[in-house]
């Protein structure tokens, strides 16, 4: 189906003109364009742009280790959130006023075709899983007029085909809150079979009422996994829940909305003081007994944390990213990985490459970054300096995550390497300098290493 769409778009290139506005950073080599004075947008031939985007998917060179595998793949997944309808809304007319009306047959709403054009960049960043938060009950809302000859179902299937070619797993959202009675379980099972078998998706974020009786879910999850053992269930609910019971039902992960967590803390009067959001996330993570995926429904950085208001400095922003990547499993909104403010026309390539490095590092050290491998008591957080230590007994190695949240002063951090209790180690390496990969070897003095950190700097150490 994807090949058929590319062929149809290619046939129509000669009938198109350079009248379709897109963010400048979405342009690729060989694409004809007309520049706009603001330098942030370009006009392209829509048929050439989308045909070329699909060809980039066909031509993408994959690495063997690109996709997490096994029945517990969600623990190692690097997930990015995409709401196609909302996140990909864009004014393709190029005028300064944006609205929802269609002009020149170019709707502003998000569509599967627009999502296809982003897939190569999502893959380049290092994300291996997309969480589609759209309700997929009405695919017509996500279809694109540029390929009206293909049904909404065809367009959705082509999008899924694109993710398969790039080895990107796909989670979707299923909300059954407010549904009561026995029929809800019949509906749920049929819907899950459709998502897993017909569409071939990889999992679902299942949103439930917190007071619903969940016992029937165990049988449903068991039957779905009989057909597809890799299909993953992620639990989501408003309010409190018994996470031990949820794990027994067959859920592999828990989904939490950061805005909802902070709002809940405020309602309970538990968040009166300025607090590091990641400390709050870690505290909630320890009580779930399952991996937690923390989603930012708006953009990743629209909150106030212990390191100051985001936007204060470039380094404080980058430290927030580093903090969320290596202190919790966070799902950023797709717009945030191109620009922290979430504006398509303000895409920052330096920030894009920084996010790419963070994804690469997290994937590289995913074997370390789990709660069961974290060593408690080795490092004690101070008001300005935070640290975590993870030990991988299989490799007899350790990963140390350090951050200086002070926006003004340098800090020295001393780490007792002997307390990690490795059988033996030969060297300690620092992997990051000013958030750039730059390896340096550290001297061990009486069992300690001493690391200087500049204001708003984070780093990784490996002990092997």
Short mmCIF file of C-alpha atoms in Angstrom, two decimals:
data_model
loop_
_atom_site.label_atom_id
_atom_site.label_comp_id
_atom_site.label_asym_id
_atom_site.label_seq_id
_atom_site.Cartn_x
_atom_site.Cartn_y
_atom_site.Cartn_z
CA UNK A 1 0.00 0.00 0.00
CA UNK A 2 2.81 2.42 0.82
CA UNK A 3 4.41 1.77 -2.57
CA UNK A 4 1.07 2.47 -4.29
CA UNK A 5 0.74 5.82 -2.49
CA UNK A 6 4.31 6.80 -3.42
CA UNK A 7 3.65 5.90 -7.05
CA UNK A 8 0.42 7.92 -7.14
CA UNK A 9 2.12 10.96 -5.57
CA UNK A 10 5.03 10.71 -8.04
CA UNK A 11 2.60 10.71 -10.96
CA UNK A 12 1.12 14.00 -9.75
CA UNK A 13 4.40 15.88 -9.24
CA UNK A 14 4.15 17.59 -12.64
CA UNK A 15 0.67 18.90 -11.78
CA UNK A 16 1.86 20.49 -8.53
CA UNK A 17 3.60 23.80 -7.86
CA UNK A 18 5.75 25.27 -5.09
CA UNK A 19 2.75 26.42 -3.05
CA UNK A 20 2.78 24.09 -0.02
CA UNK A 21 4.39 25.60 3.09
CA UNK A 22 6.35 23.37 5.51
CA UNK A 23 8.87 24.00 8.31
CA UNK A 24 12.30 24.50 6.77
CA UNK A 25 13.94 21.66 8.73
CA UNK A 26 11.65 19.09 7.06
CA UNK A 27 13.24 19.76 3.67
CA UNK A 28 15.68 17.16 2.38
CA UNK A 29 18.41 16.99 -0.22
CA UNK A 30 17.18 17.30 -3.80
CA UNK A 31 13.78 18.76 -2.86
CA UNK A 32 12.86 21.80 -4.95
CA UNK A 33 11.87 24.74 -2.75
CA UNK A 34 11.03 28.43 -2.66
CA UNK A 35 12.49 30.30 0.28
CA UNK A 36 10.54 32.58 2.63
CA UNK A 37 12.18 35.69 4.05
CA UNK A 38 11.81 34.57 7.68
CA UNK A 39 14.19 31.65 6.98
CA UNK A 40 12.01 29.30 9.02
CA UNK A 41 9.67 28.02 6.32
CA UNK A 42 9.84 26.97 2.69
CA UNK A 43 7.32 26.39 -0.10
CA UNK A 44 7.52 23.00 -1.80
CA UNK A 45 5.57 20.90 -4.29
CA UNK A 46 3.41 18.78 -1.93
CA UNK A 47 3.41 15.73 -4.20
CA UNK A 48 7.20 15.82 -4.59
CA UNK A 49 7.66 16.33 -0.84
CA UNK A 50 5.52 13.39 0.26
CA UNK A 51 6.69 11.06 -2.51
CA UNK A 52 10.29 11.86 -1.56
CA UNK A 53 9.54 11.34 2.14
CA UNK A 54 8.17 7.87 1.44
CA UNK A 55 11.20 7.01 -0.71
CA UNK A 56 13.41 7.99 2.24
CA UNK A 57 11.63 5.30 4.26
CA UNK A 58 12.27 2.71 1.54
CA UNK A 59 15.94 3.71 1.32
CA UNK A 60 16.65 3.96 5.06
CA UNK A 61 19.67 1.91 6.15
CA UNK A 62 18.77 0.00 9.29
CA UNK A 63 21.15 -1.32 11.92
CA UNK A 64 20.69 -4.81 13.29
CA UNK A 65 20.16 -3.64 16.88
CA UNK A 66 17.61 -0.95 16.06
CA UNK A 67 14.55 -2.45 17.78
CA UNK A 68 13.98 -3.77 21.32
CA UNK A 69 13.03 -7.45 21.33
CA UNK A 70 11.57 -10.06 23.67
CA UNK A 71 8.28 -10.12 25.56
CA UNK A 72 9.52 -7.38 27.92
CA UNK A 73 10.66 -5.06 25.14
CA UNK A 74 8.86 -2.09 26.71
CA UNK A 75 11.50 -1.93 29.47
CA UNK A 76 14.19 -1.03 26.92
CA UNK A 77 12.03 0.98 24.53
CA UNK A 78 12.74 4.67 23.87
CA UNK A 79 9.28 6.09 23.32
CA UNK A 80 8.09 9.30 21.69
CA UNK A 81 4.47 10.47 21.90
CA UNK A 82 2.60 11.55 18.78
CA UNK A 83 -0.91 12.90 18.60
CA UNK A 84 -1.33 13.03 14.83
CA UNK A 85 -4.40 15.24 14.80
CA UNK A 86 -3.07 17.84 17.23
CA UNK A 87 0.73 17.71 17.01
CA UNK A 88 0.88 17.81 13.20
CA UNK A 89 -1.58 20.67 12.73
CA UNK A 90 0.18 23.23 10.52
CA UNK A 91 -0.70 26.20 8.32
CA UNK A 92 0.43 25.04 4.86
CA UNK A 93 -0.91 28.19 3.21
CA UNK A 94 2.10 30.11 4.53
CA UNK A 95 0.03 33.08 5.66
CA UNK A 96 0.60 34.44 9.15
CA UNK A 97 -2.99 33.66 10.23
CA UNK A 98 -3.67 30.00 10.89
CA UNK A 99 -7.15 28.47 11.02
CA UNK A 100 -8.87 25.15 10.47
CA UNK A 101 -10.32 25.93 7.07
CA UNK A 102 -9.00 24.26 3.94
CA UNK A 103 -7.42 26.57 1.37
CA UNK A 104 -5.88 25.36 -1.90
CA UNK A 105 -7.04 21.90 -0.83
CA UNK A 106 -4.34 21.80 1.87
CA UNK A 107 -6.00 21.00 5.23
CA UNK A 108 -4.13 22.12 8.29
CA UNK A 109 -5.10 19.14 10.43
CA UNK A 110 -2.66 16.34 11.14
CA UNK A 111 -2.85 13.25 8.96
CA UNK A 112 -1.24 9.85 8.46
CA UNK A 113 0.55 11.23 5.39
CA UNK A 114 2.15 14.01 7.46
CA UNK A 115 3.12 11.46 10.10
CA UNK A 116 4.80 9.36 7.40
CA UNK A 117 7.01 12.30 6.43
CA UNK A 118 8.32 12.53 10.01
CA UNK A 119 9.22 8.84 10.44
CA UNK A 120 12.80 9.01 9.03
CA UNK A 121 13.64 11.89 11.38
CA UNK A 122 12.10 10.06 14.36
CA UNK A 123 14.28 7.09 13.48
CA UNK A 124 17.36 9.28 13.08
CA UNK A 125 16.78 10.70 16.55
CA UNK A 126 16.97 7.21 18.04
CA UNK A 127 13.37 6.60 19.07
CA UNK A 128 12.30 3.00 18.49
CA UNK A 129 8.67 3.25 19.65
CA UNK A 130 5.83 5.66 18.85
CA UNK A 131 2.90 6.10 21.18
CA UNK A 132 -0.10 7.25 19.13
CA UNK A 133 -2.40 9.02 21.56
CA UNK A 134 -5.14 9.56 18.94
CA UNK A 135 -8.38 7.67 19.26
CA UNK A 136 -8.41 5.44 16.17
CA UNK A 137 -12.18 4.98 16.07
CA UNK A 138 -12.60 7.48 13.23
CA UNK A 139 -9.74 7.13 10.75
CA UNK A 140 -11.43 9.60 8.38
CA UNK A 141 -10.37 12.45 10.70
CA UNK A 142 -6.71 11.52 10.09
CA UNK A 143 -6.87 11.02 6.32
CA UNK A 144 -5.28 13.49 3.88
CA UNK A 145 -7.01 15.14 0.91
CA UNK A 146 -3.79 14.99 -1.13
CA UNK A 147 -4.31 11.22 -1.50
CA UNK A 148 -8.11 11.15 -1.41
CA UNK A 149 -8.09 8.20 -3.81
CA UNK A 150 -6.94 6.01 -0.93
CA UNK A 151 -9.37 5.20 1.86
CA UNK A 152 -8.64 6.30 5.46
CA UNK A 153 -7.96 2.66 6.28
CA UNK A 154 -5.47 2.46 3.38
CA UNK A 155 -3.70 5.56 4.66
CA UNK A 156 -3.48 4.16 8.18
CA UNK A 157 -2.15 0.85 6.92
CA UNK A 158 0.49 2.70 4.89
CA UNK A 159 1.59 4.54 8.03
CA UNK A 160 1.92 1.25 9.93
CA UNK A 161 3.81 -0.21 6.96
CA UNK A 162 6.24 2.72 7.19
CA UNK A 163 6.88 2.06 10.88
CA UNK A 164 7.48 -1.62 10.12
CA UNK A 165 10.02 -0.81 7.42
CA UNK A 166 11.88 1.40 9.90
CA UNK A 167 11.44 -1.12 12.73
CA UNK A 168 9.56 1.36 14.91
CA UNK A 169 7.09 -0.23 17.30
CA UNK A 170 3.67 1.36 17.72
CA UNK A 171 1.55 1.71 20.85
CA UNK A 172 -1.93 3.16 20.64
CA UNK A 173 -4.39 4.56 23.14
CA UNK A 174 -7.67 2.88 24.09
CA UNK A 175 -9.99 4.67 26.50
CA UNK A 176 -12.83 2.65 28.02
CA UNK A 177 -13.51 4.94 30.97
CA UNK A 178 -17.18 5.45 31.66
CA UNK A 179 -18.18 2.16 30.05
CA UNK A 180 -20.11 -0.15 32.37
CA UNK A 181 -21.61 -3.64 32.33
CA UNK A 182 -20.60 -6.98 30.87
CA UNK A 183 -20.60 -5.67 27.31
CA UNK A 184 -17.51 -3.57 28.01
CA UNK A 185 -15.33 -6.70 28.22
CA UNK A 186 -16.74 -8.13 24.97
CA UNK A 187 -16.09 -4.79 23.27
CA UNK A 188 -12.59 -4.58 24.71
CA UNK A 189 -11.56 -8.06 23.58
CA UNK A 190 -12.81 -7.52 20.05
CA UNK A 191 -11.10 -4.13 19.88
CA UNK A 192 -7.79 -5.57 21.17
CA UNK A 193 -7.93 -8.43 18.66
CA UNK A 194 -8.51 -5.90 15.91
CA UNK A 195 -5.56 -3.74 17.02
CA UNK A 196 -3.16 -6.64 17.50
CA UNK A 197 -4.16 -8.97 14.65
CA UNK A 198 -5.69 -6.80 11.91
CA UNK A 199 -3.56 -3.67 12.31
CA UNK A 200 -0.54 -5.51 13.72
CA UNK A 201 0.18 -2.94 16.44
CA UNK A 202 2.64 -3.71 19.24
CA UNK A 203 0.68 -2.67 22.30
CA UNK A 204 -1.95 -0.49 23.88
CA UNK A 205 -2.11 2.12 26.62
CA UNK A 206 -5.37 1.02 28.21
CA UNK A 207 -7.14 3.79 30.11
CA UNK A 208 -9.55 2.49 32.75
CA UNK A 209 -11.69 3.78 35.60
CA UNK A 210 -9.75 3.40 38.85
CA UNK A 211 -12.76 1.85 40.61
CA UNK A 212 -13.59 -0.76 37.95
CA UNK A 213 -13.41 -4.47 38.77
CA UNK A 214 -10.41 -5.65 36.77
CA UNK A 215 -10.60 -9.43 37.26
CA UNK A 216 -12.04 -10.15 33.76
CA UNK A 217 -9.02 -8.41 32.25
CA UNK A 218 -6.72 -11.28 33.15
CA UNK A 219 -8.53 -13.70 30.84
CA UNK A 220 -8.72 -11.14 28.03
CA UNK A 221 -5.01 -10.31 28.25
CA UNK A 222 -4.19 -14.02 28.33
CA UNK A 223 -6.18 -14.71 25.17
CA UNK A 224 -4.66 -11.76 23.29
CA UNK A 225 -1.16 -12.86 24.24
CA UNK A 226 -1.93 -16.38 23.08
CA UNK A 227 -2.31 -14.97 19.56
CA UNK A 228 0.48 -12.40 19.91
CA UNK A 229 2.90 -12.97 22.85
CA UNK A 230 4.72 -9.69 22.12
CA UNK A 231 1.61 -7.50 22.35
CA UNK A 232 2.17 -5.21 25.35
CA UNK A 233 -0.38 -3.84 27.81
CA UNK A 234 0.31 -0.51 29.52
CA UNK A 235 -2.00 0.46 32.39
CA UNK A 236 -3.41 3.96 32.70
CA UNK A 237 -6.01 5.28 35.15
CA UNK A 238 -7.02 8.49 36.85
CA UNK A 239 -6.60 8.28 40.61
CA UNK A 240 -5.01 5.56 42.73
CA UNK A 241 -4.69 1.88 41.84
CA UNK A 242 -3.22 -1.31 43.29
CA UNK A 243 -0.18 -1.84 41.10
CA UNK A 244 0.66 -5.26 42.52
CA UNK A 245 -2.71 -6.51 41.24
CA UNK A 246 -2.17 -4.81 37.89
CA UNK A 247 1.11 -6.66 37.39
CA UNK A 248 -0.61 -9.97 38.14
CA UNK A 249 -3.26 -9.20 35.52
CA UNK A 250 -0.57 -9.17 32.82
CA UNK A 251 0.29 -5.49 32.38
CA UNK A 252 3.95 -4.85 31.47
CA UNK A 253 4.09 -1.13 32.27
CA UNK A 254 2.25 1.85 33.75
CA UNK A 255 1.52 5.13 31.96
CA UNK A 256 1.45 8.36 33.97
CA UNK A 257 0.74 11.90 32.86
CA UNK A 258 3.25 14.25 34.52
CA UNK A 259 0.80 17.16 34.54
CA UNK A 260 -1.75 14.97 36.30
CA UNK A 261 0.83 13.86 38.89
CA UNK A 262 1.84 17.43 39.72
CA UNK A 263 -1.80 18.59 39.80
CA UNK A 264 -2.65 15.72 42.14
CA UNK A 265 0.24 16.68 44.43
CA UNK A 266 -0.96 20.28 44.49
CA UNK A 267 -4.52 19.22 45.34
CA UNK A 268 -3.20 17.18 48.25
CA UNK A 269 -0.96 20.03 49.40
CA UNK A 270 2.17 17.92 48.88
CA UNK A 271 3.89 20.17 46.37
CA UNK A 272 3.92 23.55 48.06
CA UNK A 273 7.65 24.01 47.70
CA UNK A 274 9.70 24.17 44.54
CA UNK A 275 10.62 20.58 43.77
CA UNK A 276 12.63 18.74 41.18
CA UNK A 277 10.02 17.06 38.98
CA UNK A 278 12.26 14.03 38.47
CA UNK A 279 12.46 13.48 42.23
CA UNK A 280 8.67 13.40 42.23
CA UNK A 281 8.70 10.94 39.33
CA UNK A 282 11.20 8.65 41.01
CA UNK A 283 9.16 8.63 44.20
CA UNK A 284 6.02 7.49 42.35
CA UNK A 285 8.02 4.94 40.33
CA UNK A 286 9.17 3.04 43.41
CA UNK A 287 5.56 2.32 44.43
CA UNK A 288 4.32 0.78 41.17
CA UNK A 289 6.38 -2.46 40.93
CA UNK A 290 6.32 -1.99 37.14
CA UNK A 291 8.27 0.13 34.63
CA UNK A 292 6.66 3.58 34.41
CA UNK A 293 6.31 5.66 31.25
CA UNK A 294 5.96 9.34 32.13
CA UNK A 295 4.26 11.37 29.43
CA UNK A 296 4.22 15.12 28.98
CA UNK A 297 0.91 15.88 27.32
CA UNK A 298 2.03 19.29 26.15
CA UNK A 299 5.72 19.75 25.49
CA UNK A 300 8.41 18.06 27.52
CA UNK A 301 9.69 21.13 29.30
CA UNK A 302 6.66 23.23 30.20
CA UNK A 303 7.04 22.77 33.92
CA UNK A 304 9.07 24.35 36.68
CA UNK A 305 11.70 22.15 38.32
CA UNK A 306 14.34 22.39 41.00
CA UNK A 307 16.88 23.71 38.50
CA UNK A 308 14.89 26.82 37.69
CA UNK A 309 12.31 27.83 35.14
CA UNK A 310 12.86 26.27 31.76
CA UNK A 311 14.13 28.73 29.20
CA UNK A 312 16.41 30.34 31.77
CA UNK A 313 19.59 29.20 30.00
CA UNK A 314 20.48 26.74 27.28
CA UNK A 315 22.37 24.52 29.73
CA UNK A 316 19.52 24.45 32.26
CA UNK A 317 17.25 23.26 29.47
CA UNK A 318 19.68 20.55 28.42
CA UNK A 319 20.14 19.48 32.03
CA UNK A 320 16.37 19.02 32.31
CA UNK A 321 16.46 16.71 29.30
CA UNK A 322 19.43 14.79 30.67
CA UNK A 323 17.68 14.56 34.03
CA UNK A 324 14.46 13.15 32.60
CA UNK A 325 16.30 10.72 30.31
CA UNK A 326 18.45 9.16 33.01
CA UNK A 327 16.28 9.53 36.11
CA UNK A 328 12.97 8.36 34.64
CA UNK A 329 11.49 6.86 31.46
CA UNK A 330 9.84 9.90 29.92
CA UNK A 331 7.78 10.16 26.74
CA UNK A 332 8.22 13.58 25.14
CA UNK A 333 5.67 15.09 22.81
CA UNK A 334 6.96 14.80 19.22
CA UNK A 335 7.18 18.58 18.85
CA UNK A 336 9.51 18.83 21.86
CA UNK A 337 12.29 16.79 20.28
CA UNK A 338 12.68 19.34 17.49
CA UNK A 339 12.18 22.42 19.63
CA UNK A 340 11.65 22.63 23.42
CA UNK A 341 8.82 25.12 23.01
CA UNK A 342 6.97 22.83 20.62
CA UNK A 343 6.75 25.27 17.69
CA UNK A 344 7.47 23.67 14.29
CA UNK A 345 8.79 26.91 12.78
CA UNK A 346 11.27 27.36 15.62
CA UNK A 347 13.07 24.03 15.10
CA UNK A 348 16.59 24.10 16.54
CA UNK A 349 19.06 21.76 14.84
CA UNK A 350 21.54 22.03 17.72
CA UNK A 351 18.81 20.89 20.10
CA UNK A 352 17.79 18.15 17.65
CA UNK A 353 21.34 16.75 17.62
CA UNK A 354 21.48 17.01 21.41
CA UNK A 355 18.29 14.92 21.68
CA UNK A 356 19.84 12.46 19.24
CA UNK A 357 22.87 12.06 21.53
CA UNK A 358 20.64 11.53 24.57
CA UNK A 359 18.66 8.79 22.80
CA UNK A 360 21.87 7.12 21.66
CA UNK A 361 23.33 7.15 25.18
CA UNK A 362 20.17 5.82 26.76
CA UNK A 363 19.98 2.99 24.25
CA UNK A 364 23.66 2.19 24.76
CA UNK A 365 23.26 1.92 28.55
CA UNK A 366 19.75 0.47 28.68
CA UNK A 367 21.15 -2.73 30.25
CA UNK A 368 22.07 -0.65 33.32
CA UNK A 369 19.09 1.66 33.67
CA UNK A 370 16.58 -0.34 35.68
CA UNK A 371 15.36 0.03 39.23
CA UNK A 372 16.53 -3.41 40.28
CA UNK A 373 20.09 -2.55 39.23
CA UNK A 374 20.26 0.76 41.06
CA UNK A 375 22.50 0.81 44.13
CA UNK A 376 21.06 2.78 47.02
CA UNK A 377 23.22 4.61 49.52
CA UNK A 378 26.34 4.87 47.37
CA UNK A 379 25.66 8.53 46.58
CA UNK A 380 23.75 10.93 48.78
CA UNK A 381 21.96 13.77 47.01
CA UNK A 382 22.67 17.27 48.25
CA UNK A 383 20.54 20.33 47.61
CA UNK A 384 22.31 21.04 44.32
CA UNK A 385 23.99 17.76 43.31
CA UNK A 386 22.13 14.59 42.38
CA UNK A 387 23.49 11.20 41.42
CA UNK A 388 22.46 7.61 40.71
CA UNK A 389 24.55 4.45 40.50
CA UNK A 390 23.61 1.35 38.50
CA UNK A 391 25.49 -1.95 38.53
CA UNK A 392 25.31 -4.55 35.80
CA UNK A 393 26.45 -7.83 37.43
CA UNK A 394 26.52 -9.64 34.09
CA UNK A 395 29.20 -7.31 32.74
CA UNK A 396 30.71 -6.59 36.18
CA UNK A 397 30.42 -2.88 35.39
CA UNK A 398 28.70 0.21 36.72
CA UNK A 399 27.11 3.36 35.30
CA UNK A 400 27.08 6.57 37.37
CA UNK A 401 24.75 9.47 36.51
CA UNK A 402 25.72 12.85 38.00
CA UNK A 403 24.10 16.28 37.69
CA UNK A 404 24.86 19.71 39.12
CA UNK A 405 21.61 21.69 39.34
CA UNK A 406 23.33 24.85 40.55
CA UNK A 407 22.85 27.54 37.90
CA UNK A 408 25.75 29.64 39.21
CA UNK A 409 28.53 27.63 40.88
CA UNK A 410 30.82 24.76 39.96
CA UNK A 411 30.68 21.71 42.23
CA UNK A 412 33.10 18.86 42.85
CA UNK A 413 31.60 15.41 43.37
CA UNK A 414 33.50 12.56 44.99
CA UNK A 415 32.41 8.98 44.34
CA UNK A 416 33.50 5.97 46.41
CA UNK A 417 34.23 3.46 43.65
CA UNK A 418 35.06 0.64 46.09
CA UNK A 419 31.56 0.85 47.59
CA UNK A 420 30.08 -0.30 44.25
CA UNK A 421 31.65 -3.71 45.04
CA UNK A 422 32.63 -4.78 41.56
CA UNK A 423 34.70 -7.94 41.43
CA UNK A 424 37.41 -5.98 39.66
CA UNK A 425 37.70 -2.84 37.60
CA UNK A 426 40.43 -1.44 35.37
CA UNK A 427 39.35 2.09 34.58
CA UNK A 428 36.82 4.84 35.20
CA UNK A 429 35.75 6.82 32.14
CA UNK A 430 33.85 10.07 31.89
CA UNK A 431 31.60 9.95 28.82
CA UNK A 432 30.25 13.52 28.58
CA UNK A 433 31.69 17.04 28.71
CA UNK A 434 29.14 19.87 28.43
CA UNK A 435 26.66 17.31 27.11
CA UNK A 436 28.93 16.31 24.24
CA UNK A 437 30.41 12.83 23.96
CA UNK A 438 34.02 13.27 24.95
CA UNK A 439 35.76 10.39 26.71
CA UNK A 440 38.34 11.07 29.43
CA UNK A 441 39.94 8.75 31.98
CA UNK A 442 39.70 9.55 35.69
CA UNK A 443 42.32 8.79 38.33
CA UNK A 444 41.26 6.73 41.34
CA UNK A 445 42.73 8.03 44.60
CA UNK A 446 42.28 5.83 47.67
CA UNK A 447 39.20 4.30 46.11
CA UNK A 448 37.63 7.66 45.15
CA UNK A 449 37.26 9.62 41.94
CA UNK A 450 36.70 13.39 42.04
CA UNK A 451 34.61 14.96 39.26
CA UNK A 452 34.19 18.69 38.60
CA UNK A 453 30.82 19.79 37.22
CA UNK A 454 30.08 23.19 35.78
CA UNK A 455 26.77 24.96 36.51
CA UNK A 456 23.83 23.04 35.01
CA UNK A 457 25.99 20.16 33.81
CA UNK A 458 25.30 16.44 33.78
CA UNK A 459 27.65 13.61 33.01
CA UNK A 460 27.95 9.81 32.83
CA UNK A 461 30.76 7.68 34.25
CA UNK A 462 31.41 4.05 33.44
CA UNK A 463 33.40 1.75 35.73
CA UNK A 464 34.69 -1.43 34.10
#
